[in-house]
mmCIF file of C-alpha atoms in Angstrom:
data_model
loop_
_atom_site.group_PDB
_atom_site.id
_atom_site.type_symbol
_atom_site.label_atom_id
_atom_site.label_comp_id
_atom_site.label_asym_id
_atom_site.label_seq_id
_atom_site.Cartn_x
_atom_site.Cartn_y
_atom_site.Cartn_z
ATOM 1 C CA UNK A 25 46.649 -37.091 -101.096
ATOM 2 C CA UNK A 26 43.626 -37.154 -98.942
ATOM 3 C CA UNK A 27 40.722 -39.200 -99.751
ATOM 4 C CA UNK A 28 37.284 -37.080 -100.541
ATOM 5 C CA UNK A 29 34.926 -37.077 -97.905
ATOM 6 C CA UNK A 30 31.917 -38.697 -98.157
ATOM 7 C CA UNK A 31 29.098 -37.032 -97.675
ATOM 8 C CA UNK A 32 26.488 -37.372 -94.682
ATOM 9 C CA UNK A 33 23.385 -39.187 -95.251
ATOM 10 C CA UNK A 34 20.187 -37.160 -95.005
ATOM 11 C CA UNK A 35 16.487 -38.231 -94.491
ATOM 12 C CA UNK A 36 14.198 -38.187 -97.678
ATOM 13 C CA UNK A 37 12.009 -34.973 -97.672
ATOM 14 C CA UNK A 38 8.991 -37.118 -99.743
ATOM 15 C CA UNK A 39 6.784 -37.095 -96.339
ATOM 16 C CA UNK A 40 5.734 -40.748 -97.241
ATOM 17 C CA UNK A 41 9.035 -41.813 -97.322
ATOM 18 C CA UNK A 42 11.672 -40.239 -95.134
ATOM 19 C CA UNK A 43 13.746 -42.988 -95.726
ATOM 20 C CA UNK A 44 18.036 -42.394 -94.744
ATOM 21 C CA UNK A 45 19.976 -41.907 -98.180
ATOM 22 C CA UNK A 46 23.522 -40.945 -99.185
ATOM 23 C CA UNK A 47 23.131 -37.701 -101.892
ATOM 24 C CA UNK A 48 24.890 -38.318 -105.115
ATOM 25 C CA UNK A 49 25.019 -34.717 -105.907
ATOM 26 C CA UNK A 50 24.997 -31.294 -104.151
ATOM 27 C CA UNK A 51 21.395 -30.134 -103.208
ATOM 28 C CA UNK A 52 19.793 -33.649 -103.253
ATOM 29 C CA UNK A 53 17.023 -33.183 -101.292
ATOM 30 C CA UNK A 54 15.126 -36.796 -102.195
ATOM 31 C CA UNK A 55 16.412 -40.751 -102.406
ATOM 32 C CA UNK A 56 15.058 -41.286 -105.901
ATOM 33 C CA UNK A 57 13.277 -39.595 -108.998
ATOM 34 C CA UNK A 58 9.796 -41.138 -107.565
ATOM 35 C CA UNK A 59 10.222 -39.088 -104.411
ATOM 36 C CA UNK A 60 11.106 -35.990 -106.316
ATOM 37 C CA UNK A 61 7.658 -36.188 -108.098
ATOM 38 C CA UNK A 62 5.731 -36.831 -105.106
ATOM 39 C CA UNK A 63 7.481 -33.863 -103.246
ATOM 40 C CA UNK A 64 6.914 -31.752 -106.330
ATOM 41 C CA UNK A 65 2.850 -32.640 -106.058
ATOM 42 C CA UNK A 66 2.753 -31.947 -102.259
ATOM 43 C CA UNK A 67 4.171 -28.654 -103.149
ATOM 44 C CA UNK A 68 1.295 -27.862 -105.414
ATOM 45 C CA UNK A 69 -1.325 -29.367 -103.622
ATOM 46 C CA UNK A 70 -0.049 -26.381 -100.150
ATOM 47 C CA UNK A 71 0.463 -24.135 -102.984
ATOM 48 C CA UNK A 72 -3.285 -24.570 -104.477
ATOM 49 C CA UNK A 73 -4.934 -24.471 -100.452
ATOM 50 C CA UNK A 74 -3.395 -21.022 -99.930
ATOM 51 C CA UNK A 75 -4.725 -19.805 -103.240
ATOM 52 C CA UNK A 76 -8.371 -21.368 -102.083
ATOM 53 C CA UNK A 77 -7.549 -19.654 -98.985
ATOM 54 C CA UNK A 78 -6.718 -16.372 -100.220
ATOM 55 C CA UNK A 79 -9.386 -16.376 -102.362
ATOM 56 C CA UNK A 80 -11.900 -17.266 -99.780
ATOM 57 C CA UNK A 81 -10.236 -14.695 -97.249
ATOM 58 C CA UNK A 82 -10.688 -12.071 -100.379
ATOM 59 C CA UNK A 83 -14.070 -13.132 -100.730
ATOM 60 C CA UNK A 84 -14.898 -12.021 -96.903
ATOM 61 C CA UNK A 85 -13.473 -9.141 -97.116
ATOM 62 C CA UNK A 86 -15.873 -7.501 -100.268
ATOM 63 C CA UNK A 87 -18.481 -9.746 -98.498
ATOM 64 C CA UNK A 88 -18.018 -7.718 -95.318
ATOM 65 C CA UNK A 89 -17.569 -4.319 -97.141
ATOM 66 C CA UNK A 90 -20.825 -4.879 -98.760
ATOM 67 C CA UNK A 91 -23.097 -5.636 -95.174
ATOM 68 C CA UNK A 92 -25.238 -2.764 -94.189
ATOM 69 C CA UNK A 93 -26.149 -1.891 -90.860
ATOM 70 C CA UNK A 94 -28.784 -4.340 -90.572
ATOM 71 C CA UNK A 95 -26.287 -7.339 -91.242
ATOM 72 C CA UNK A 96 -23.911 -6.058 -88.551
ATOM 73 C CA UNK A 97 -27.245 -5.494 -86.193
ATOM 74 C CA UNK A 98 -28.159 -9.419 -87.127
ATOM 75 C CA UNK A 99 -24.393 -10.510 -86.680
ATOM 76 C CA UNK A 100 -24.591 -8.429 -83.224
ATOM 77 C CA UNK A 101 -27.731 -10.349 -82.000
ATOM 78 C CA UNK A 102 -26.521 -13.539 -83.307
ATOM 79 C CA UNK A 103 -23.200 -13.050 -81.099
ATOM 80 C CA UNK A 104 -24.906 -11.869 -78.169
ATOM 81 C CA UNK A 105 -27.384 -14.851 -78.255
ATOM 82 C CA UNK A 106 -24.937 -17.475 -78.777
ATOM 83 C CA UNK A 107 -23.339 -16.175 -75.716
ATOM 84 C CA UNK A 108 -26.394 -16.078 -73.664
ATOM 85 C CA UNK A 109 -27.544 -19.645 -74.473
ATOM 86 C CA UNK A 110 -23.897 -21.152 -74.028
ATOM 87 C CA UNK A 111 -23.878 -19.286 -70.765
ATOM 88 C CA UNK A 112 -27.482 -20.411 -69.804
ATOM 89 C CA UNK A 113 -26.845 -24.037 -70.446
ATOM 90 C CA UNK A 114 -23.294 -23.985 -68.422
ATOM 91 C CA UNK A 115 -25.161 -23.223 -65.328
ATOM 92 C CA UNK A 116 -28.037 -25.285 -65.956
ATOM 93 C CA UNK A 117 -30.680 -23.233 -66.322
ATOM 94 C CA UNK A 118 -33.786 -24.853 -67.661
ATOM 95 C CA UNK A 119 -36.658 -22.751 -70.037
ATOM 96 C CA UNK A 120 -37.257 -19.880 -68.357
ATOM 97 C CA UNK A 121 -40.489 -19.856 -69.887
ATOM 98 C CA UNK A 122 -42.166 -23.237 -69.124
ATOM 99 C CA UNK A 123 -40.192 -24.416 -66.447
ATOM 100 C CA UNK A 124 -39.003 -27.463 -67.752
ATOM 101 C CA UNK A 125 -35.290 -28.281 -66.798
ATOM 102 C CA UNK A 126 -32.519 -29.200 -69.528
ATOM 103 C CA UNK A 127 -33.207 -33.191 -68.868
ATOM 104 C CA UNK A 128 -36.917 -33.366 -69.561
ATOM 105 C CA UNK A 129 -36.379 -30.377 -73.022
ATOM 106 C CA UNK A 130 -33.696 -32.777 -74.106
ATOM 107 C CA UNK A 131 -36.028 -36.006 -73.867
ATOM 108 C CA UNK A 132 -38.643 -34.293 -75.519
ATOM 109 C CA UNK A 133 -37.045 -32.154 -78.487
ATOM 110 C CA UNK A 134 -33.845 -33.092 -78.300
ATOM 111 C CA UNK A 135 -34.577 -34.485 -81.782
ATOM 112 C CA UNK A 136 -35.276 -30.793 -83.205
ATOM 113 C CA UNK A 137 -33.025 -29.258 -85.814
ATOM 114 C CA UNK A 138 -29.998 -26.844 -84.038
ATOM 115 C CA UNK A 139 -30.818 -28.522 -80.908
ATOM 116 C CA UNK A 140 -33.870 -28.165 -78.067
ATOM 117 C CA UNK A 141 -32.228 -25.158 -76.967
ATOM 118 C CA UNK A 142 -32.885 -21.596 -77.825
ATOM 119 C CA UNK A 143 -31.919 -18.023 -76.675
ATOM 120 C CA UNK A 144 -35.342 -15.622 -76.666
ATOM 121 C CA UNK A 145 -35.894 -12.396 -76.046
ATOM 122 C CA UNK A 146 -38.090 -11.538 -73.107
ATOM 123 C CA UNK A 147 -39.411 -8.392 -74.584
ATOM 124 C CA UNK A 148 -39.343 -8.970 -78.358
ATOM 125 C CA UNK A 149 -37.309 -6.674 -80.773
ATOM 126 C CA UNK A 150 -39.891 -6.029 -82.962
ATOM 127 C CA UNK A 151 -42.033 -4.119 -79.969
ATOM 128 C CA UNK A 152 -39.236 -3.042 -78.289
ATOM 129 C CA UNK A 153 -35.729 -2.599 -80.774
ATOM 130 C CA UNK A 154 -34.249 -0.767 -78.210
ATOM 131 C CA UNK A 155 -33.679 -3.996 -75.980
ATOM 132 C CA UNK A 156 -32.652 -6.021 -78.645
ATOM 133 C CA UNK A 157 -28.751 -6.411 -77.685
ATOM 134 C CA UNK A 158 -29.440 -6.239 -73.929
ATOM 135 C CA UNK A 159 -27.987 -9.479 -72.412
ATOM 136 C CA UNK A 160 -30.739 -9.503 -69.581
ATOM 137 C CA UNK A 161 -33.566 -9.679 -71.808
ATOM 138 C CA UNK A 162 -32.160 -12.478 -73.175
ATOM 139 C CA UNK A 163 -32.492 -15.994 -71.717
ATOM 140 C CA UNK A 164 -32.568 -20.143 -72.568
ATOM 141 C CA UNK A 165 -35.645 -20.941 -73.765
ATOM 142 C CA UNK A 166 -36.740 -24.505 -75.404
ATOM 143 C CA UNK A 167 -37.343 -24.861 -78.878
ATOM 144 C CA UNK A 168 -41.349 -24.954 -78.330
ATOM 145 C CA UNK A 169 -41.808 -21.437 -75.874
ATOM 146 C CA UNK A 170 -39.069 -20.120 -78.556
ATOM 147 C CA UNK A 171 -41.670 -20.931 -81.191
ATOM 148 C CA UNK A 172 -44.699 -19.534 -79.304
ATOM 149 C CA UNK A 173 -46.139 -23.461 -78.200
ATOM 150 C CA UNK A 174 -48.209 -23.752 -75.663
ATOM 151 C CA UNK A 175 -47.124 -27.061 -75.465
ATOM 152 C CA UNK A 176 -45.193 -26.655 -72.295
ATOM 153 C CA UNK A 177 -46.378 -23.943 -71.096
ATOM 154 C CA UNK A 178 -46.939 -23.029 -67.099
ATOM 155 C CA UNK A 179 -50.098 -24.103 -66.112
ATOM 156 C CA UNK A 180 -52.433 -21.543 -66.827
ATOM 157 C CA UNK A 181 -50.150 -19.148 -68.738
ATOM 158 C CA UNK A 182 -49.395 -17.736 -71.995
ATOM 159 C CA UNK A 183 -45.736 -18.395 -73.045
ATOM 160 C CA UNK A 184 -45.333 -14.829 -72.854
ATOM 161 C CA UNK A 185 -46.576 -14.964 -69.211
ATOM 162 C CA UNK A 186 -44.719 -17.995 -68.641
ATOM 163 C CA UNK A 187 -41.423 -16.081 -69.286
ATOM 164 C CA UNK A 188 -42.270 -13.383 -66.894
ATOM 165 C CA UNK A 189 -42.908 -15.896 -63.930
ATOM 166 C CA UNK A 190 -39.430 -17.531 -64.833
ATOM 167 C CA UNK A 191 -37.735 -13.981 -64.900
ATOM 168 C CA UNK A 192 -39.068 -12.843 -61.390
ATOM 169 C CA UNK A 193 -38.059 -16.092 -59.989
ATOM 170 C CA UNK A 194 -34.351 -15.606 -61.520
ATOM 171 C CA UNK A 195 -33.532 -11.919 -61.325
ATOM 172 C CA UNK A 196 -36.789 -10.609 -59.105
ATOM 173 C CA UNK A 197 -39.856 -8.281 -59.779
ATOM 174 C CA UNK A 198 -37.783 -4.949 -59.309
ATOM 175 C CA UNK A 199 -35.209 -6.050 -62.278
ATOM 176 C CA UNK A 200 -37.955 -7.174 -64.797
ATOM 177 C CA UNK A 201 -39.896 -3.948 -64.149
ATOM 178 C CA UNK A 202 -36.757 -1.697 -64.749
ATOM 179 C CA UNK A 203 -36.359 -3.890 -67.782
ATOM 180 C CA UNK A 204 -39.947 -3.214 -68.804
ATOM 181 C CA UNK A 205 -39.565 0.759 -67.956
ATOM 182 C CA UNK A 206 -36.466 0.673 -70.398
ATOM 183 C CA UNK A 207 -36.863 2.898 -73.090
ATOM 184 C CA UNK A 208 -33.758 4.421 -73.827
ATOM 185 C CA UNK A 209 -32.579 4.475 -77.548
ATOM 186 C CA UNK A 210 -29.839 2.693 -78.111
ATOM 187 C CA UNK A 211 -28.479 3.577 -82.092
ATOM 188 C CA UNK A 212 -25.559 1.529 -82.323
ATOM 189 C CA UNK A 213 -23.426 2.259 -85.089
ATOM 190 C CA UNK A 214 -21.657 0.060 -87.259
ATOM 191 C CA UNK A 215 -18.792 0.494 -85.376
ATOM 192 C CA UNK A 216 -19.937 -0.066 -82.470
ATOM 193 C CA UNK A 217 -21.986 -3.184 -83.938
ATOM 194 C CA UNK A 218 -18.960 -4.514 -84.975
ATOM 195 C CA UNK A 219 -17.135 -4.222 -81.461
ATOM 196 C CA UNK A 220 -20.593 -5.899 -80.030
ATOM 197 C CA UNK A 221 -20.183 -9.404 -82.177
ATOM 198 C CA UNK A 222 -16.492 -9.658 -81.632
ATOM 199 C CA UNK A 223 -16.842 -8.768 -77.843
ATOM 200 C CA UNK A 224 -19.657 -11.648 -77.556
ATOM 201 C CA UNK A 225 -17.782 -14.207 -79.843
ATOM 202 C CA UNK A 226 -14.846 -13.618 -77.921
ATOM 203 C CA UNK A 227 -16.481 -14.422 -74.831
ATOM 204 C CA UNK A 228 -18.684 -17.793 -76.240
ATOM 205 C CA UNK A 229 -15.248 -18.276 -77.471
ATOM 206 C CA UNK A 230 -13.651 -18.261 -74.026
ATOM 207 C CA UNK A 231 -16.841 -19.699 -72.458
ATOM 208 C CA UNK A 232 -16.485 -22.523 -74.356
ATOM 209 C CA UNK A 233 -12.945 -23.206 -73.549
ATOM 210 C CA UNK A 234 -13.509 -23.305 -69.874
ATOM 211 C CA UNK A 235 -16.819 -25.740 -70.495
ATOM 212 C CA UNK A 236 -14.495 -27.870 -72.102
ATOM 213 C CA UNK A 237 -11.371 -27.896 -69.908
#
């Protein structure tokens, strides 16, 4: 008669344990009742994050049904900023307003809530809403020209001023003035918001990677 085989021994599927054991019974997944109960809890505690997570994903979604167009225009600007500043700062571009390079902002209001850094718009969007997703009339600014200071300002000149000396000096008189002669209505839709922010997130996204590699 031929002896029963004994069966192989397996490692303990209680993720604090893993210890080797031989199963008494078919199926016998864990070395002891202890390590059942502990598996048993880790199962609820993956089973309660996907519920938080499907819940918060749910959440988004009637969040992001119930934006109208002038949350996807902020979500837009927001994108297209964040990808201006990020690419600003890579290159090390100081304020284009005062002058000042990253160094000398940092050592000054480095200390300032979300940074020293901002990105501003060269021809603001309340004057001029048509400009108001247009990458080149968008650039690094520090926290105080952001805010209107004249703290740091060129000498003799407005911030305002201050941002057109720094925008000559970067892109030339020719460029600013076809940015200033730029009138054409732009009425994105939501759509076409919506393509904006995940175009410019994608490429802070990327941007960020290469920073970093």
């Amino acid at each position: 008669m031929l002896a029963a085989k004994q069966p192989k021994p397996k490692t303990c599927k209680n993720p604090a344990c893993r210890a080797s054991f031989v199963p008494q019974r078919l199926g016998q997944a864990v070395c002891s009742p202890k390590c059942a109960l502990a598996v048993v809890e880790v199962q609820k505690a993956k089973e309660k994050k996907s519920l938080a997570l499907a819940g918060r994903r749910e959440i988004e979604v009637r969040k992001e049904k119930l934006k109208t167009r002038g949350d996807h225009m902020k979500d837009a600007e927001k994108a297209v900023r964040d990808y201006r500043r990020t690419y600003e700062l890579s290159i090390g571009s100081g304020c284009i307003s005062c002058g000042e390079s990253q160094e000398s902002i940092l050592h000054a209001q480095g200390w300032k809530t979300g940074g020293a850094f901002d990105a501003g718009h060269f021809l603001g969007k309340g004057a001029r809403p048509e400009l108001r997703l247009v990458p080149s009339n968008i650039w690094l600014q520090c926290k105080s020209c952001n805010a209107g200071s004249s703290k740091f300002a060129r000498k003799g000149q407005t911030v305002s001023q201050g941002f057109r000396t720094g925008l000559i000096a970067r892109i030339g008189l020719e460029a600013v003035e076809a940015l200033e002669a730029d009138h054409t209505p732009r009425k994105e839709t939501i759509e076409q918001l919506k393509a904006i922010t995940a175009e410019y997130r994608a490429k802070t996204k990327e941007l960020k990677k290469r920073i970093a590699a």
